[in-house]
Tab-separated table of C-alpha atoms in Angstrom:
chain	number	residue	atom	x	y	z
A	1105	LEU	CA	2.729	25.402	24.626
A	1106	MET	CA	-0.482	26.592	26.334
A	1107	ASN	CA	1.035	30.065	26.595
A	1108	GLU	CA	1.116	30.426	22.818
A	1109	LEU	CA	-2.616	30.037	22.496
A	1110	VAL	CA	-5.263	32.697	22.150
A	1111	ILE	CA	-8.374	31.809	24.178
A	1112	THR	CA	-11.775	32.486	22.665
A	1113	CYS	CA	-14.443	33.046	25.322
A	1114	LYS	CA	-17.442	35.144	26.298
A	1115	ALA	CA	-17.297	38.655	27.726
A	1116	ALA	CA	-19.708	41.532	28.361
A	1117	VAL	CA	-18.497	44.348	26.105
A	1118	ALA	CA	-19.400	48.017	26.550
A	1119	TRP	CA	-19.293	49.286	22.958
A	1120	GLU	CA	-20.163	52.864	23.875
A	1121	PRO	CA	-21.103	54.880	26.965
A	1122	GLY	CA	-24.720	54.868	28.079
A	1123	LYS	CA	-25.648	51.630	26.289
A	1124	PRO	CA	-26.265	48.206	27.870
A	1125	LEU	CA	-23.437	45.674	27.724
A	1126	CYS	CA	-23.375	43.110	24.895
A	1127	ILE	CA	-22.359	39.498	25.435
A	1128	GLU	CA	-19.741	38.860	22.748
A	1129	GLU	CA	-17.197	36.283	21.779
A	1130	VAL	CA	-13.749	37.774	22.478
A	1131	GLU	CA	-10.156	36.669	21.973
A	1132	VAL	CA	-7.856	36.815	24.978
A	1133	ALA	CA	-4.167	36.862	24.007
A	1134	PRO	CA	-1.482	34.938	25.925
A	1135	PRO	CA	0.225	36.732	28.824
A	1136	LYS	CA	3.395	38.688	28.048
A	1137	ALA	CA	6.355	39.191	30.435
A	1138	HIS	CA	5.228	39.762	34.031
A	1139	GLU	CA	1.602	38.985	33.163
A	1140	VAL	CA	-0.835	36.336	34.329
A	1141	ARG	CA	-3.835	34.983	32.414
A	1142	ILE	CA	-6.743	34.251	34.731
A	1143	LYS	CA	-9.874	32.163	34.310
A	1144	VAL	CA	-12.402	34.430	36.038
A	1145	VAL	CA	-14.814	32.383	38.155
A	1146	ALA	CA	-16.850	35.086	39.877
A	1147	THR	CA	-17.133	38.848	39.769
A	1148	GLY	CA	-19.046	41.370	41.818
A	1149	VAL	CA	-20.874	44.204	40.078
A	1150	CYS	CA	-19.716	47.457	41.649
A	1151	HIS	CA	-21.339	50.883	41.472
A	1152	THR	CA	-18.141	52.219	39.869
A	1153	ASP	CA	-18.650	49.868	36.895
A	1154	TRP	CA	-22.120	51.336	36.456
A	1155	GLU	CA	-20.826	54.903	36.725
A	1156	TYR	CA	-18.175	54.454	34.029
A	1157	LEU	CA	-20.834	53.191	31.676
A	1158	PHE	CA	-23.599	55.676	32.452
A	1159	GLU	CA	-21.999	58.713	34.096
A	1160	THR	CA	-18.935	59.258	31.923
A	1161	GLY	CA	-18.332	62.981	31.765
A	1162	LYS	CA	-20.395	63.694	34.908
A	1163	GLY	CA	-18.432	62.560	37.951
A	1164	MET	CA	-16.107	60.336	35.950
A	1165	LYS	CA	-13.219	60.946	33.610
A	1166	PHE	CA	-13.662	59.627	30.097
A	1167	ARG	CA	-12.423	56.080	29.519
A	1168	PRO	CA	-11.834	54.712	26.015
A	1169	PHE	CA	-14.410	52.329	24.494
A	1170	PRO	CA	-15.026	49.531	23.591
A	1171	LEU	CA	-14.352	48.421	27.118
A	1172	VAL	CA	-14.757	45.321	29.262
A	1173	LEU	CA	-15.785	46.522	32.724
A	1174	GLY	CA	-15.509	44.626	36.021
A	1175	HIS	CA	-12.777	44.992	38.637
A	1176	GLU	CA	-13.968	43.021	41.690
A	1177	ALA	CA	-13.279	39.344	41.033
A	1178	ALA	CA	-11.691	36.004	41.841
A	1179	GLY	CA	-10.397	33.251	39.620
A	1180	ILE	CA	-7.760	30.659	38.815
A	1181	VAL	CA	-4.425	31.177	37.071
A	1182	GLU	CA	-4.644	29.613	33.596
A	1183	SER	CA	-1.114	30.432	32.419
A	1184	THR	CA	1.773	32.754	33.190
A	1185	GLY	CA	3.991	34.858	30.957
A	1186	PRO	CA	7.795	34.976	30.971
A	1187	GLU	CA	9.522	36.169	34.171
A	1188	VAL	CA	6.522	35.399	36.376
A	1189	THR	CA	7.812	33.660	39.509
A	1190	ARG	CA	5.081	33.930	42.140
A	1191	PHE	CA	2.211	32.231	40.312
A	1192	SER	CA	1.521	28.851	38.729
A	1193	PRO	CA	-1.434	27.494	36.759
A	1194	GLY	CA	-4.154	26.370	39.175
A	1195	ASP	CA	-3.454	29.021	41.838
A	1196	LYS	CA	-6.538	30.732	43.235
A	1197	VAL	CA	-6.171	34.485	42.855
A	1198	ILE	CA	-7.875	37.859	43.193
A	1199	PRO	CA	-6.949	40.337	40.423
A	1200	LEU	CA	-6.443	43.886	41.710
A	1201	PHE	CA	-7.015	47.356	40.284
A	1202	LEU	CA	-4.435	48.642	42.784
A	1203	PRO	CA	-0.941	47.191	42.218
A	1204	TYR	CA	1.722	46.367	44.798
A	1205	CYS	CA	5.226	46.071	43.357
A	1206	GLY	CA	6.881	45.724	46.764
A	1207	GLU	CA	9.855	47.800	45.638
A	1208	CYS	CA	8.875	51.448	45.197
A	1209	GLU	CA	9.038	54.162	47.839
A	1210	ARG	CA	5.295	53.844	48.463
A	1211	CYS	CA	5.256	50.055	48.819
A	1212	LEU	CA	8.152	50.331	51.291
A	1213	SER	CA	6.328	52.970	53.364
A	1214	PRO	CA	3.789	51.991	56.045
A	1215	LYS	CA	2.018	55.305	55.398
A	1216	THR	CA	0.340	54.431	52.120
A	1217	ASN	CA	-0.899	51.716	49.768
A	1218	HIS	CA	-0.634	53.820	46.608
A	1219	CYS	CA	1.760	51.867	44.419
A	1220	LYS	CA	1.888	53.436	40.955
A	1221	LYS	CA	3.270	50.450	38.995
A	1222	ASN	CA	1.717	50.497	35.469
A	1223	TRP	CA	-0.682	53.108	36.864
A	1224	THR	CA	-1.025	55.439	33.890
A	1225	ASN	CA	-1.512	52.568	31.460
A	1226	MET	CA	-4.036	50.740	33.641
A	1227	GLN	CA	-6.066	53.931	34.059
A	1228	ALA	CA	-6.030	54.217	30.272
A	1229	GLY	CA	-7.284	50.634	29.879
A	1230	VAL	CA	-4.102	48.951	28.650
A	1231	LEU	CA	-1.267	46.846	30.100
A	1232	ALA	CA	2.444	47.662	30.472
A	1233	ASP	CA	3.233	47.538	26.748
A	1234	GLY	CA	0.440	49.984	25.888
A	1235	THR	CA	-1.966	47.408	24.444
A	1236	SER	CA	-4.842	45.348	25.804
A	1237	ARG	CA	-4.972	41.526	25.715
A	1238	ILE	CA	-8.666	41.436	24.800
A	1239	SER	CA	-10.001	41.890	21.286
A	1240	CYS	CA	-13.407	41.510	19.679
A	1241	LYS	CA	-14.421	41.506	16.012
A	1242	GLY	CA	-10.878	42.437	15.049
A	1243	GLN	CA	-10.545	45.464	17.315
A	1244	GLN	CA	-8.818	46.106	20.632
A	1245	VAL	CA	-11.092	46.154	23.670
A	1246	TYR	CA	-9.820	48.213	26.583
A	1247	GLN	CA	-9.379	46.662	30.029
A	1248	PHE	CA	-11.077	48.587	32.808
A	1249	LEU	CA	-8.448	49.531	35.431
A	1250	GLY	CA	-6.265	46.836	33.873
A	1251	VAL	CA	-8.641	44.133	35.161
A	1252	SER	CA	-11.788	43.540	33.039
A	1253	SER	CA	-13.452	40.793	35.053
A	1254	PHE	CA	-16.684	40.753	32.999
A	1255	SER	CA	-14.824	38.309	30.766
A	1256	GLN	CA	-14.380	34.563	31.239
A	1257	TYR	CA	-10.610	35.074	30.858
A	1258	THR	CA	-8.444	38.136	31.377
A	1259	VAL	CA	-4.750	39.032	31.584
A	1260	VAL	CA	-3.338	41.210	34.368
A	1261	PRO	CA	0.140	42.353	35.495
A	1262	ASP	CA	1.741	40.049	38.085
A	1263	THR	CA	2.026	43.025	40.478
A	1264	SER	CA	-1.784	43.295	40.426
A	1265	VAL	CA	-2.686	39.777	41.547
A	1266	ALA	CA	-3.086	38.385	45.062
A	1267	LYS	CA	-2.548	34.640	45.485
A	1268	ILE	CA	-5.025	33.283	48.029
A	1269	ARG	CA	-5.553	30.023	49.894
A	1270	SER	CA	-6.823	27.089	47.855
A	1271	ASP	CA	-9.899	26.417	50.025
A	1272	ALA	CA	-11.372	29.929	49.625
A	1273	PRO	CA	-14.794	30.049	47.896
A	1274	LEU	CA	-14.207	32.275	44.868
A	1275	ASP	CA	-17.864	33.323	44.603
A	1276	LYS	CA	-17.549	34.982	48.034
A	1277	VAL	CA	-13.967	36.275	48.251
A	1278	CYS	CA	-14.337	38.096	44.916
A	1279	LEU	CA	-15.926	40.911	46.975
A	1280	LEU	CA	-12.553	41.578	48.593
A	1281	GLY	CA	-11.327	42.844	45.210
A	1282	CYS	CA	-13.057	46.182	45.786
A	1283	GLY	CA	-16.154	47.080	47.789
A	1284	VAL	CA	-15.777	45.182	51.034
A	1285	SER	CA	-12.051	45.857	51.370
A	1286	THR	CA	-12.624	49.562	50.670
A	1287	GLY	CA	-15.343	50.111	53.281
A	1288	TYR	CA	-13.804	47.855	55.921
A	1289	GLY	CA	-10.394	49.500	55.502
A	1290	ALA	CA	-11.930	52.998	55.552
A	1291	ALA	CA	-12.920	52.318	59.176
A	1292	ILE	CA	-9.962	50.182	60.285
A	1293	ASN	CA	-7.005	51.705	58.414
A	1294	ALA	CA	-7.943	55.219	57.361
A	1295	GLY	CA	-10.268	56.175	60.227
A	1296	LYS	CA	-8.497	54.042	62.826
A	1297	VAL	CA	-11.832	53.823	64.639
A	1298	GLU	CA	-11.324	53.400	68.382
A	1299	LYS	CA	-13.082	51.244	70.960
A	1300	ASP	CA	-16.164	52.868	72.553
A	1301	SER	CA	-16.251	55.651	69.939
A	1302	SER	CA	-19.269	56.885	67.995
A	1303	CYS	CA	-19.450	56.603	64.195
A	1304	ALA	CA	-21.806	57.621	61.404
A	1305	VAL	CA	-21.700	55.812	58.055
A	1306	PHE	CA	-23.249	57.682	55.125
A	1307	GLY	CA	-24.542	55.344	52.399
A	1308	LEU	CA	-25.406	51.722	53.160
A	1309	GLY	CA	-24.417	49.988	49.943
A	1310	ALA	CA	-21.654	47.382	49.947
A	1311	VAL	CA	-18.928	49.893	50.859
A	1312	GLY	CA	-21.037	51.454	53.618
A	1313	LEU	CA	-22.056	48.105	55.113
A	1314	ALA	CA	-18.397	47.061	55.095
A	1315	ALA	CA	-17.556	50.318	56.906
A	1316	VAL	CA	-20.245	49.496	59.498
A	1317	MET	CA	-18.646	46.057	59.883
A	1318	GLY	CA	-15.236	47.702	60.348
A	1319	CYS	CA	-16.592	50.011	63.048
A	1320	LYS	CA	-18.074	47.016	64.843
A	1321	VAL	CA	-14.820	45.014	64.622
A	1322	ALA	CA	-13.071	48.097	66.070
A	1323	MET	CA	-15.645	47.909	68.924
A	1324	ALA	CA	-17.237	51.299	68.390
A	1325	ARG	CA	-20.013	51.910	70.930
A	1326	ARG	CA	-22.434	53.632	68.604
A	1327	ILE	CA	-22.712	53.147	64.841
A	1328	ILE	CA	-25.285	55.258	63.024
A	1329	GLY	CA	-26.232	54.191	59.491
A	1330	VAL	CA	-27.518	56.945	57.192
A	1331	ASP	CA	-29.346	56.208	53.923
A	1332	ILE	CA	-32.367	57.497	51.999
A	1333	ASN	CA	-33.414	53.874	51.329
A	1334	PRO	CA	-34.902	52.451	54.566
A	1335	ASN	CA	-34.866	48.949	53.029
A	1336	LYS	CA	-31.139	48.929	53.774
A	1337	PHE	CA	-31.603	49.428	57.532
A	1338	GLU	CA	-32.268	45.825	58.537
A	1339	LYS	CA	-29.097	44.697	56.753
A	1340	ALA	CA	-27.117	47.520	58.374
A	1341	ARG	CA	-28.248	46.336	61.827
A	1342	GLN	CA	-27.059	42.805	60.978
A	1343	PHE	CA	-23.627	44.302	60.273
A	1344	GLY	CA	-23.577	46.208	63.555
A	1345	ALA	CA	-25.429	49.513	63.129
A	1346	THR	CA	-26.967	50.611	66.434
A	1347	ASP	CA	-29.228	53.284	64.868
A	1348	CYS	CA	-30.354	53.980	61.316
A	1349	ILE	CA	-31.645	57.310	60.057
A	1350	ASN	CA	-33.220	58.455	56.800
A	1351	PRO	CA	-32.418	62.073	55.823
A	1352	ARG	CA	-35.839	62.286	54.129
A	1353	ASP	CA	-37.555	61.923	57.513
A	1354	TYR	CA	-36.200	65.288	58.671
A	1355	SER	CA	-36.711	68.876	57.596
A	1356	LYS	CA	-33.211	69.951	58.664
A	1357	PRO	CA	-29.840	68.922	57.200
A	1358	ILE	CA	-28.822	65.413	58.203
A	1359	GLN	CA	-25.569	66.594	59.810
A	1360	GLU	CA	-27.614	68.665	62.287
A	1361	VAL	CA	-29.687	65.576	63.098
A	1362	VAL	CA	-26.540	63.496	63.753
A	1363	VAL	CA	-24.975	66.236	65.903
A	1364	GLU	CA	-28.186	66.493	67.923
A	1365	LYS	CA	-28.582	62.729	68.376
A	1366	THR	CA	-24.995	62.364	69.588
A	1367	GLY	CA	-24.800	65.440	71.796
A	1368	GLY	CA	-22.196	67.224	69.692
A	1369	GLY	CA	-21.331	64.946	66.787
A	1370	VAL	CA	-19.696	61.588	66.119
A	1371	ASP	CA	-16.008	60.813	66.577
A	1372	TYR	CA	-15.859	59.315	63.063
A	1373	GLY	CA	-17.868	60.098	59.942
A	1374	LEU	CA	-17.457	57.755	56.959
A	1375	GLU	CA	-18.724	58.819	53.529
A	1376	CYS	CA	-19.481	55.815	51.312
A	1377	VAL	CA	-21.506	57.359	48.482
A	1378	GLY	CA	-19.216	59.538	46.363
A	1379	SER	CA	-21.340	62.695	46.535
A	1380	PRO	CA	-19.735	66.030	47.475
A	1381	ALA	CA	-22.880	67.152	49.343
A	1382	ILE	CA	-22.855	63.965	51.414
A	1383	MET	CA	-19.098	64.292	51.983
A	1384	ASN	CA	-19.776	67.723	53.456
A	1385	ALA	CA	-22.598	66.330	55.612
A	1386	ALA	CA	-20.313	63.554	56.894
A	1387	PHE	CA	-17.619	66.097	57.728
A	1388	GLU	CA	-20.058	68.397	59.546
A	1389	SER	CA	-21.572	65.506	61.510
A	1390	THR	CA	-18.247	64.926	63.304
A	1391	ARG	CA	-17.419	66.302	66.718
A	1392	ASP	CA	-15.574	69.542	67.332
A	1393	ALA	CA	-11.931	69.188	68.464
A	1394	TRP	CA	-11.207	65.643	67.292
A	1395	GLY	CA	-13.747	64.516	64.721
A	1396	THR	CA	-12.356	62.506	61.812
A	1397	CYS	CA	-14.119	62.233	58.458
A	1398	VAL	CA	-13.014	59.584	55.950
A	1399	ILE	CA	-14.114	59.788	52.312
A	1400	ALA	CA	-14.406	56.328	50.697
A	1401	GLY	CA	-17.054	57.122	48.058
A	1402	TRP	CA	-15.700	57.456	44.542
A	1403	THR	CA	-15.875	60.456	42.241
A	1404	GLU	CA	-13.110	61.745	39.986
A	1405	THR	CA	-14.057	65.171	38.747
A	1406	GLU	CA	-16.267	66.704	41.421
A	1407	VAL	CA	-15.257	69.234	44.040
A	1408	MET	CA	-16.379	69.441	47.657
A	1409	SER	CA	-16.536	72.647	49.677
A	1410	ILE	CA	-16.057	72.652	53.419
A	1411	SER	CA	-16.291	75.218	56.161
A	1412	VAL	CA	-12.710	76.188	56.989
A	1413	GLU	CA	-13.710	77.077	60.538
A	1414	LYS	CA	-14.972	73.531	61.138
A	1415	LEU	CA	-11.590	72.249	59.970
A	1416	LEU	CA	-9.687	74.759	62.126
A	1417	MET	CA	-11.592	73.579	65.175
A	1418	GLY	CA	-9.582	70.348	65.072
A	1419	ARG	CA	-11.332	68.064	62.644
A	1420	THR	CA	-9.467	65.775	60.250
A	1421	LEU	CA	-10.657	65.160	56.691
A	1422	LYS	CA	-9.037	62.319	54.784
A	1423	GLY	CA	-9.540	60.126	51.771
A	1424	THR	CA	-8.854	56.450	51.250
A	1425	TYR	CA	-8.267	54.318	48.164
A	1426	PHE	CA	-8.983	50.579	48.408
A	1427	GLY	CA	-9.340	51.044	52.179
A	1428	GLY	CA	-5.626	51.586	52.698
A	1429	TRP	CA	-4.804	47.896	52.157
A	1430	LYS	CA	-1.530	47.060	50.426
A	1431	SER	CA	-3.297	44.984	47.818
A	1432	VAL	CA	-1.137	41.947	47.011
A	1433	LYS	CA	0.102	41.698	50.597
A	1434	ASP	CA	-3.101	42.339	52.540
A	1435	VAL	CA	-5.911	40.763	50.482
A	1436	PRO	CA	-4.782	37.175	51.319
A	1437	LYS	CA	-5.008	38.128	55.033
A	1438	LEU	CA	-8.537	39.450	54.495
A	1439	VAL	CA	-9.405	36.104	52.875
A	1440	ASP	CA	-8.040	34.394	56.013
A	1441	ASP	CA	-10.165	36.712	58.193
A	1442	TYR	CA	-13.240	35.645	56.215
A	1443	MET	CA	-12.336	31.950	56.504
A	1444	ASN	CA	-11.856	32.449	60.265
A	1445	ARG	CA	-15.255	34.223	60.523
A	1446	LYS	CA	-13.821	37.557	61.581
A	1447	LEU	CA	-15.226	39.221	58.482
A	1448	LYS	CA	-18.582	38.737	56.768
A	1449	LEU	CA	-18.918	38.313	52.997
A	1450	ASP	CA	-21.940	36.052	52.385
A	1451	GLU	CA	-24.295	38.661	53.858
A	1452	PHE	CA	-23.394	41.204	51.155
A	1453	ILE	CA	-24.510	38.920	48.343
A	1454	THR	CA	-28.144	39.463	47.465
A	1455	GLU	CA	-28.165	37.885	43.985
A	1456	LYS	CA	-26.217	35.413	41.880
A	1457	LEU	CA	-26.569	35.616	38.111
A	1458	PRO	CA	-24.833	34.167	35.037
A	1459	LEU	CA	-22.863	36.501	32.749
A	1460	VAL	CA	-25.709	36.685	30.213
A	1461	GLN	CA	-27.787	38.524	32.847
A	1462	ILE	CA	-25.170	41.197	33.592
A	1463	ASN	CA	-27.486	44.041	32.521
A	1464	LYS	CA	-30.077	42.814	35.014
A	1465	ALA	CA	-27.381	43.103	37.698
A	1466	PHE	CA	-26.840	46.769	36.746
A	1467	GLY	CA	-30.589	47.329	37.010
A	1468	LEU	CA	-30.748	45.789	40.488
A	1469	LEU	CA	-27.812	47.937	41.594
A	1470	LYS	CA	-29.386	51.141	40.323
A	1471	SER	CA	-32.784	50.391	41.862
A	1472	GLY	CA	-31.182	49.919	45.284
A	1473	LYS	CA	-32.699	46.433	45.502
A	1474	SER	CA	-29.401	44.596	45.760
A	1475	ILE	CA	-26.238	45.097	47.767
A	1476	ARG	CA	-24.002	42.895	45.623
A	1477	THR	CA	-24.846	40.707	42.686
A	1478	VAL	CA	-22.182	38.086	42.043
A	1479	ILE	CA	-21.853	37.036	38.413
A	1480	SER	CA	-20.700	33.491	37.774
A	1481	LEU	CA	-18.669	33.556	34.589
A	1482	GLN	CA	-18.252	29.912	33.802
A	1483	ASP	CA	-21.985	28.992	33.846
A	1484	SER	CA	-22.873	31.005	30.783
């Protein structure tokens, strides 16, 4: 019977681009076939959420409004729709913006994690049937990347949910839904950072710090953190950075500084900002003959230009999405790594706020004062 019921709850709604979020009462419809309704316990506030609200049309494609943002979260299954076999009410889960159907050519290949199940619809803010499960004041509210975790309840496709162990703290493992997995995987999976190598990580936000952590786990010998905010340096050292440099301290381009400091460049450059100029700097900071540059920073519409000669001299330039992890399959293993202390999560969290203070979380993110604010959804 529970399945038949619409749930009324609170959510932060973005009514239009460029305006702060409004806390509203929303209706969350029951899950349809192959869908799971989740009680969201905790969500991280990611830079990408901020960008879709405030940079639409700059580096981001237009998304339809009204919209409930949020895509980095953890919660508990409230109910399941027809034909759902892998989940039951009470399961602890992490909803995912990247699906894993386990059946397509991409899911069956070890070369990629890019499953495209429901992809076009989720990018457009709706589920498989072309509609959203969230409504407010009588109108449909779109679901960001098919997730919408800035709501106390949400509905997601069953191919976009990872079931995790029951003893995992949801207010920590929510970070594995995006930022930490992306940066960590950029080093481990995409870069395949080797023991005793040298690395430079550009941008020391959550993704960058996770990349630093990945380089350290891979036992890189030298890990250089690069950021224009020196307040991030102490944190970067905690995660394993051996040196930290601020581009504003130098009159020459930062790639020249890195090449000089490393006697020819780093083996691995990791870009964790999403800026074409910084992507180019990361690429040019890598060593001739075998340098690898991994782009993990997010932008959708911008173009980067690179020196062809630098590429011809043997460098590799590659991108990564969600750190190369096969979402449904790999996220539970990352949760295990955290529980076994192989992977840090607590250290990323600089603030905890209730849903009603979500706009404050955006402010902290923009000011560079916080790495990750975790919003607790059920306190509000």
